[in-house]
PDB file of C-alpha atoms in Angstrom:
ATOM      1  CA  UNK A   1    -235.738-175.038 -39.427  1.00  0.00           C
ATOM      2  CA  UNK A   2    -232.717-176.825 -38.049  1.00  0.00           C
ATOM      3  CA  UNK A   3    -229.913-174.812 -36.472  1.00  0.00           C
ATOM      4  CA  UNK A   4    -226.456-176.246 -35.973  1.00  0.00           C
ATOM      5  CA  UNK A   5    -222.847-175.272 -35.450  1.00  0.00           C
ATOM      6  CA  UNK A   6    -221.906-177.748 -38.184  1.00  0.00           C
ATOM      7  CA  UNK A   7    -221.245-176.939 -41.827  1.00  0.00           C
ATOM      8  CA  UNK A   8    -222.456-178.798 -44.891  1.00  0.00           C
ATOM      9  CA  UNK A   9    -219.567-179.453 -47.266  1.00  0.00           C
ATOM     10  CA  UNK A  10    -221.795-180.376 -50.174  1.00  0.00           C
ATOM     11  CA  UNK A  11    -220.700-183.988 -50.453  1.00  0.00           C
ATOM     12  CA  UNK A  12    -223.828-186.109 -50.749  1.00  0.00           C
ATOM     13  CA  UNK A  13    -224.579-189.796 -51.140  1.00  0.00           C
ATOM     14  CA  UNK A  14    -228.141-190.204 -52.368  1.00  0.00           C
ATOM     15  CA  UNK A  15    -230.397-193.122 -53.082  1.00  0.00           C
ATOM     16  CA  UNK A  16    -231.456-192.934 -56.751  1.00  0.00           C
ATOM     17  CA  UNK A  17    -235.142-192.384 -55.865  1.00  0.00           C
ATOM     18  CA  UNK A  18    -234.244-189.116 -54.104  1.00  0.00           C
ATOM     19  CA  UNK A  19    -233.435-187.638 -57.501  1.00  0.00           C
ATOM     20  CA  UNK A  20    -237.128-188.050 -58.408  1.00  0.00           C
ATOM     21  CA  UNK A  21    -237.923-185.402 -55.763  1.00  0.00           C
ATOM     22  CA  UNK A  22    -235.992-182.774 -57.720  1.00  0.00           C
ATOM     23  CA  UNK A  23    -238.193-180.993 -60.259  1.00  0.00           C
ATOM     24  CA  UNK A  24    -236.774-180.592 -63.733  1.00  0.00           C
ATOM     25  CA  UNK A  25    -236.368-177.320 -65.555  1.00  0.00           C
ATOM     26  CA  UNK A  26    -235.616-174.810 -62.804  1.00  0.00           C
ATOM     27  CA  UNK A  27    -233.053-174.177 -60.051  1.00  0.00           C
ATOM     28  CA  UNK A  28    -233.373-176.359 -56.982  1.00  0.00           C
ATOM     29  CA  UNK A  29    -231.156-176.051 -53.931  1.00  0.00           C
ATOM     30  CA  UNK A  30    -230.292-179.114 -51.863  1.00  0.00           C
ATOM     31  CA  UNK A  31    -230.051-177.225 -48.546  1.00  0.00           C
ATOM     32  CA  UNK A  32    -233.085-174.966 -48.988  1.00  0.00           C
ATOM     33  CA  UNK A  33    -235.342-177.224 -51.042  1.00  0.00           C
ATOM     34  CA  UNK A  34    -234.415-180.906 -51.117  1.00  0.00           C
ATOM     35  CA  UNK A  35    -233.340-181.556 -47.523  1.00  0.00           C
ATOM     36  CA  UNK A  36    -236.410-179.856 -45.980  1.00  0.00           C
ATOM     37  CA  UNK A  37    -238.613-181.871 -48.340  1.00  0.00           C
ATOM     38  CA  UNK A  38    -236.929-185.131 -47.278  1.00  0.00           C
ATOM     39  CA  UNK A  39    -237.438-184.222 -43.623  1.00  0.00           C
ATOM     40  CA  UNK A  40    -241.079-183.164 -44.175  1.00  0.00           C
ATOM     41  CA  UNK A  41    -241.762-186.539 -45.795  1.00  0.00           C
ATOM     42  CA  UNK A  42    -240.117-188.201 -42.783  1.00  0.00           C
ATOM     43  CA  UNK A  43    -237.560-189.941 -44.978  1.00  0.00           C
ATOM     44  CA  UNK A  44    -234.218-190.783 -43.363  1.00  0.00           C
ATOM     45  CA  UNK A  45    -231.511-188.159 -43.658  1.00  0.00           C
ATOM     46  CA  UNK A  46    -228.076-188.741 -42.164  1.00  0.00           C
ATOM     47  CA  UNK A  47    -224.959-186.676 -41.686  1.00  0.00           C
ATOM     48  CA  UNK A  48    -221.391-187.452 -40.730  1.00  0.00           C
ATOM     49  CA  UNK A  49    -219.394-185.107 -38.538  1.00  0.00           C
ATOM     50  CA  UNK A  50    -215.661-185.068 -39.111  1.00  0.00           C
ATOM     51  CA  UNK A  51    -212.906-183.268 -37.280  1.00  0.00           C
ATOM     52  CA  UNK A  52    -210.482-180.972 -38.992  1.00  0.00           C
ATOM     53  CA  UNK A  53    -210.169-177.825 -40.987  1.00  0.00           C
ATOM     54  CA  UNK A  54    -212.820-176.741 -43.446  1.00  0.00           C
ATOM     55  CA  UNK A  55    -213.038-173.556 -45.459  1.00  0.00           C
ATOM     56  CA  UNK A  56    -215.517-172.632 -48.165  1.00  0.00           C
ATOM     57  CA  UNK A  57    -213.506-171.102 -50.984  1.00  0.00           C
ATOM     58  CA  UNK A  58    -216.549-169.848 -52.851  1.00  0.00           C
ATOM     59  CA  UNK A  59    -215.168-166.344 -53.285  1.00  0.00           C
ATOM     60  CA  UNK A  60    -211.799-164.654 -53.676  1.00  0.00           C
ATOM     61  CA  UNK A  61    -211.519-163.589 -50.047  1.00  0.00           C
ATOM     62  CA  UNK A  62    -212.128-167.140 -48.813  1.00  0.00           C
ATOM     63  CA  UNK A  63    -209.698-168.578 -51.381  1.00  0.00           C
ATOM     64  CA  UNK A  64    -207.002-166.193 -50.199  1.00  0.00           C
ATOM     65  CA  UNK A  65    -207.802-167.014 -46.551  1.00  0.00           C
ATOM     66  CA  UNK A  66    -207.351-170.748 -47.212  1.00  0.00           C
ATOM     67  CA  UNK A  67    -203.965-170.094 -48.846  1.00  0.00           C
ATOM     68  CA  UNK A  68    -202.926-167.958 -45.878  1.00  0.00           C
ATOM     69  CA  UNK A  69    -204.118-170.563 -43.374  1.00  0.00           C
ATOM     70  CA  UNK A  70    -201.908-173.152 -45.069  1.00  0.00           C
ATOM     71  CA  UNK A  71    -198.846-170.888 -45.236  1.00  0.00           C
ATOM     72  CA  UNK A  72    -199.166-169.783 -41.624  1.00  0.00           C
ATOM     73  CA  UNK A  73    -199.625-173.373 -40.431  1.00  0.00           C
ATOM     74  CA  UNK A  74    -203.214-172.939 -39.184  1.00  0.00           C
ATOM     75  CA  UNK A  75    -204.079-176.104 -41.073  1.00  0.00           C
ATOM     76  CA  UNK A  76    -201.801-179.065 -41.536  1.00  0.00           C
ATOM     77  CA  UNK A  77    -201.234-179.730 -45.217  1.00  0.00           C
ATOM     78  CA  UNK A  78    -198.294-181.555 -46.738  1.00  0.00           C
ATOM     79  CA  UNK A  79    -196.576-178.927 -48.861  1.00  0.00           C
ATOM     80  CA  UNK A  80    -194.093-180.156 -51.424  1.00  0.00           C
ATOM     81  CA  UNK A  81    -190.667-178.631 -50.989  1.00  0.00           C
ATOM     82  CA  UNK A  82    -187.991-178.119 -48.386  1.00  0.00           C
ATOM     83  CA  UNK A  83    -188.590-175.700 -45.543  1.00  0.00           C
ATOM     84  CA  UNK A  84    -185.815-173.153 -45.189  1.00  0.00           C
ATOM     85  CA  UNK A  85    -185.521-170.553 -42.456  1.00  0.00           C
ATOM     86  CA  UNK A  86    -188.491-168.342 -41.533  1.00  0.00           C
ATOM     87  CA  UNK A  87    -191.134-170.659 -43.042  1.00  0.00           C
ATOM     88  CA  UNK A  88    -189.861-170.331 -46.599  1.00  0.00           C
ATOM     89  CA  UNK A  89    -190.609-173.504 -48.547  1.00  0.00           C
ATOM     90  CA  UNK A  90    -188.665-174.062 -51.763  1.00  0.00           C
ATOM     91  CA  UNK A  91    -189.363-176.883 -54.206  1.00  0.00           C
ATOM     92  CA  UNK A  92    -186.873-178.652 -56.503  1.00  0.00           C
ATOM     93  CA  UNK A  93    -185.098-176.759 -59.242  1.00  0.00           C
ATOM     94  CA  UNK A  94    -186.025-173.301 -57.958  1.00  0.00           C
ATOM     95  CA  UNK A  95    -183.356-170.639 -58.364  1.00  0.00           C
ATOM     96  CA  UNK A  96    -183.355-167.620 -56.079  1.00  0.00           C
ATOM     97  CA  UNK A  97    -180.779-164.983 -56.964  1.00  0.00           C
ATOM     98  CA  UNK A  98    -178.449-164.154 -54.086  1.00  0.00           C
ATOM     99  CA  UNK A  99    -179.598-160.518 -54.225  1.00  0.00           C
ATOM    100  CA  UNK A 100    -183.298-161.415 -53.983  1.00  0.00           C
ATOM    101  CA  UNK A 101    -185.078-161.083 -50.651  1.00  0.00           C
ATOM    102  CA  UNK A 102    -187.627-163.688 -49.528  1.00  0.00           C
ATOM    103  CA  UNK A 103    -189.641-163.217 -46.344  1.00  0.00           C
ATOM    104  CA  UNK A 104    -191.729-166.076 -45.010  1.00  0.00           C
ATOM    105  CA  UNK A 105    -194.058-167.589 -44.841  1.00  0.00           C
ATOM    106  CA  UNK A 106    -193.760-168.110 -48.563  1.00  0.00           C
ATOM    107  CA  UNK A 107    -193.904-170.997 -51.010  1.00  0.00           C
ATOM    108  CA  UNK A 108    -191.564-171.088 -54.008  1.00  0.00           C
ATOM    109  CA  UNK A 109    -192.696-173.772 -56.463  1.00  0.00           C
ATOM    110  CA  UNK A 110    -190.567-176.123 -58.514  1.00  0.00           C
ATOM    111  CA  UNK A 111    -188.308-174.560 -61.133  1.00  0.00           C
ATOM    112  CA  UNK A 112    -189.197-170.961 -60.230  1.00  0.00           C
ATOM    113  CA  UNK A 113    -186.680-168.245 -61.062  1.00  0.00           C
ATOM    114  CA  UNK A 114    -186.410-165.167 -58.851  1.00  0.00           C
ATOM    115  CA  UNK A 115    -184.222-162.366 -60.185  1.00  0.00           C
ATOM    116  CA  UNK A 116    -181.801-160.014 -58.462  1.00  0.00           C
ATOM    117  CA  UNK A 117    -183.325-157.412 -56.184  1.00  0.00           C
ATOM    118  CA  UNK A 118    -186.734-159.100 -56.313  1.00  0.00           C
ATOM    119  CA  UNK A 119    -188.752-159.105 -53.102  1.00  0.00           C
ATOM    120  CA  UNK A 120    -191.078-161.980 -52.304  1.00  0.00           C
ATOM    121  CA  UNK A 121    -192.936-160.966 -49.178  1.00  0.00           C
ATOM    122  CA  UNK A 122    -194.910-162.898 -46.587  1.00  0.00           C
ATOM    123  CA  UNK A 123    -198.053-164.711 -47.649  1.00  0.00           C
ATOM    124  CA  UNK A 124    -196.840-165.229 -51.217  1.00  0.00           C
ATOM    125  CA  UNK A 125    -197.277-168.463 -53.173  1.00  0.00           C
ATOM    126  CA  UNK A 126    -195.361-168.979 -56.415  1.00  0.00           C
ATOM    127  CA  UNK A 127    -196.536-171.877 -58.557  1.00  0.00           C
ATOM    128  CA  UNK A 128    -194.100-174.025 -60.535  1.00  0.00           C
ATOM    129  CA  UNK A 129    -192.114-172.476 -63.400  1.00  0.00           C
ATOM    130  CA  UNK A 130    -192.917-168.906 -62.378  1.00  0.00           C
ATOM    131  CA  UNK A 131    -190.337-166.240 -63.253  1.00  0.00           C
ATOM    132  CA  UNK A 132    -189.995-163.145 -61.097  1.00  0.00           C
ATOM    133  CA  UNK A 133    -188.009-160.356 -62.759  1.00  0.00           C
ATOM    134  CA  UNK A 134    -185.408-158.024 -61.312  1.00  0.00           C
ATOM    135  CA  UNK A 135    -186.659-155.765 -58.531  1.00  0.00           C
ATOM    136  CA  UNK A 136    -190.226-157.065 -58.813  1.00  0.00           C
ATOM    137  CA  UNK A 137    -192.058-156.855 -55.506  1.00  0.00           C
ATOM    138  CA  UNK A 138    -194.683-159.368 -54.404  1.00  0.00           C
ATOM    139  CA  UNK A 139    -196.602-159.391 -51.145  1.00  0.00           C
ATOM    140  CA  UNK A 140    -199.518-161.701 -50.296  1.00  0.00           C
ATOM    141  CA  UNK A 141    -199.632-162.642 -53.972  1.00  0.00           C
ATOM    142  CA  UNK A 142    -200.942-165.995 -55.158  1.00  0.00           C
ATOM    143  CA  UNK A 143    -199.270-166.870 -58.427  1.00  0.00           C
ATOM    144  CA  UNK A 144    -200.266-170.022 -60.280  1.00  0.00           C
ATOM    145  CA  UNK A 145    -197.946-171.954 -62.617  1.00  0.00           C
ATOM    146  CA  UNK A 146    -195.940-170.743 -65.625  1.00  0.00           C
ATOM    147  CA  UNK A 147    -196.380-167.046 -64.861  1.00  0.00           C
ATOM    148  CA  UNK A 148    -193.963-164.331 -65.939  1.00  0.00           C
ATOM    149  CA  UNK A 149    -193.594-161.264 -63.702  1.00  0.00           C
ATOM    150  CA  UNK A 150    -191.535-158.547 -65.332  1.00  0.00           C
ATOM    151  CA  UNK A 151    -188.853-156.315 -63.843  1.00  0.00           C
ATOM    152  CA  UNK A 152    -190.049-153.718 -61.325  1.00  0.00           C
ATOM    153  CA  UNK A 153    -193.611-155.132 -61.356  1.00  0.00           C
ATOM    154  CA  UNK A 154    -195.586-154.883 -58.111  1.00  0.00           C
ATOM    155  CA  UNK A 155    -198.185-157.345 -56.868  1.00  0.00           C
ATOM    156  CA  UNK A 156    -200.070-156.860 -53.583  1.00  0.00           C
ATOM    157  CA  UNK A 157    -202.829-159.240 -52.552  1.00  0.00           C
ATOM    158  CA  UNK A 158    -203.392-160.285 -56.165  1.00  0.00           C
ATOM    159  CA  UNK A 159    -204.086-163.650 -57.798  1.00  0.00           C
ATOM    160  CA  UNK A 160    -202.370-164.308 -61.119  1.00  0.00           C
ATOM    161  CA  UNK A 161    -203.612-167.403 -62.937  1.00  0.00           C
ATOM    162  CA  UNK A 162    -201.582-169.827 -65.059  1.00  0.00           C
ATOM    163  CA  UNK A 163    -199.594-168.850 -68.133  1.00  0.00           C
ATOM    164  CA  UNK A 164    -200.109-165.130 -67.615  1.00  0.00           C
ATOM    165  CA  UNK A 165    -197.582-162.364 -68.064  1.00  0.00           C
ATOM    166  CA  UNK A 166    -197.235-159.226 -65.967  1.00  0.00           C
ATOM    167  CA  UNK A 167    -195.172-156.629 -67.842  1.00  0.00           C
ATOM    168  CA  UNK A 168    -192.349-154.404 -66.686  1.00  0.00           C
ATOM    169  CA  UNK A 169    -193.457-151.977 -63.937  1.00  0.00           C
ATOM    170  CA  UNK A 170    -197.082-153.196 -64.101  1.00  0.00           C
ATOM    171  CA  UNK A 171    -198.993-153.103 -60.829  1.00  0.00           C
ATOM    172  CA  UNK A 172    -201.801-155.424 -59.666  1.00  0.00           C
ATOM    173  CA  UNK A 173    -203.165-154.630 -56.236  1.00  0.00           C
ATOM    174  CA  UNK A 174    -205.593-155.929 -53.589  1.00  0.00           C
ATOM    175  CA  UNK A 175    -208.159-158.412 -54.847  1.00  0.00           C
ATOM    176  CA  UNK A 176    -207.005-158.060 -58.439  1.00  0.00           C
ATOM    177  CA  UNK A 177    -207.290-161.294 -60.417  1.00  0.00           C
ATOM    178  CA  UNK A 178    -205.629-161.888 -63.765  1.00  0.00           C
ATOM    179  CA  UNK A 179    -207.108-164.910 -65.556  1.00  0.00           C
ATOM    180  CA  UNK A 180    -205.360-167.748 -67.346  1.00  0.00           C
ATOM    181  CA  UNK A 181    -203.204-166.804 -70.294  1.00  0.00           C
ATOM    182  CA  UNK A 182    -203.646-163.031 -69.899  1.00  0.00           C
ATOM    183  CA  UNK A 183    -201.017-160.422 -70.610  1.00  0.00           C
ATOM    184  CA  UNK A 184    -200.734-157.190 -68.667  1.00  0.00           C
ATOM    185  CA  UNK A 185    -198.514-154.834 -70.640  1.00  0.00           C
ATOM    186  CA  UNK A 186    -195.744-152.700 -69.211  1.00  0.00           C
TER     187      UNK A 186
END
C-alpha cells in the first residue's frame, strides 16, 4: 500500500498496452486494481502534483460544498456578472424587484426575474432565466437554469435542476433534489 496526502483526480494518460491489463467483462477499478498491478509488475507509473483547489463532487453534500466554496470566495473562480454590495453577483438582464431582499453571498444569473417580497438568502445560486415569484423564500438553494419558483414557495438547502417548476407555496428542504423538467405542484 502507498499512503499519501495527495488526491487522485481521475485524469489519466495511459499507454495503449496498459489497457490490455484490464480484464473484460467485470468491474475493474484503476486505484484498487490497475495501479497496484502496474506497480507489482514494476512498470513505470507517474503522477503530477498541482497546486490549487480540488473538491470531489461525487455526492450531493460535496456538490453543495463546492458551490458554497465558490460563493464564499474560498476558491478563486471567475464568476460571470457584476459584484454588487455584500457579495451579491448579478449577471446581465436580471431584474430584481425593488421590494425583494437579496442577502449575499448570492449569484443571480442572466435574465433572472425576482418578484416583490421575495427573499434570496445567503448561499443561493440562481441559474439564467430563473423566475422567483412574489414572497418566495430561498436560502442555500442551488437553482439551475430556466426554473420557475412560484409565489410563497420555500427552498432551503435544495437543488432544483433545469426547466423545473416549483408551485405556489411548495416547500423543498435540506438535501432535496428536483430533477430536470419536473413539476412540483402547489
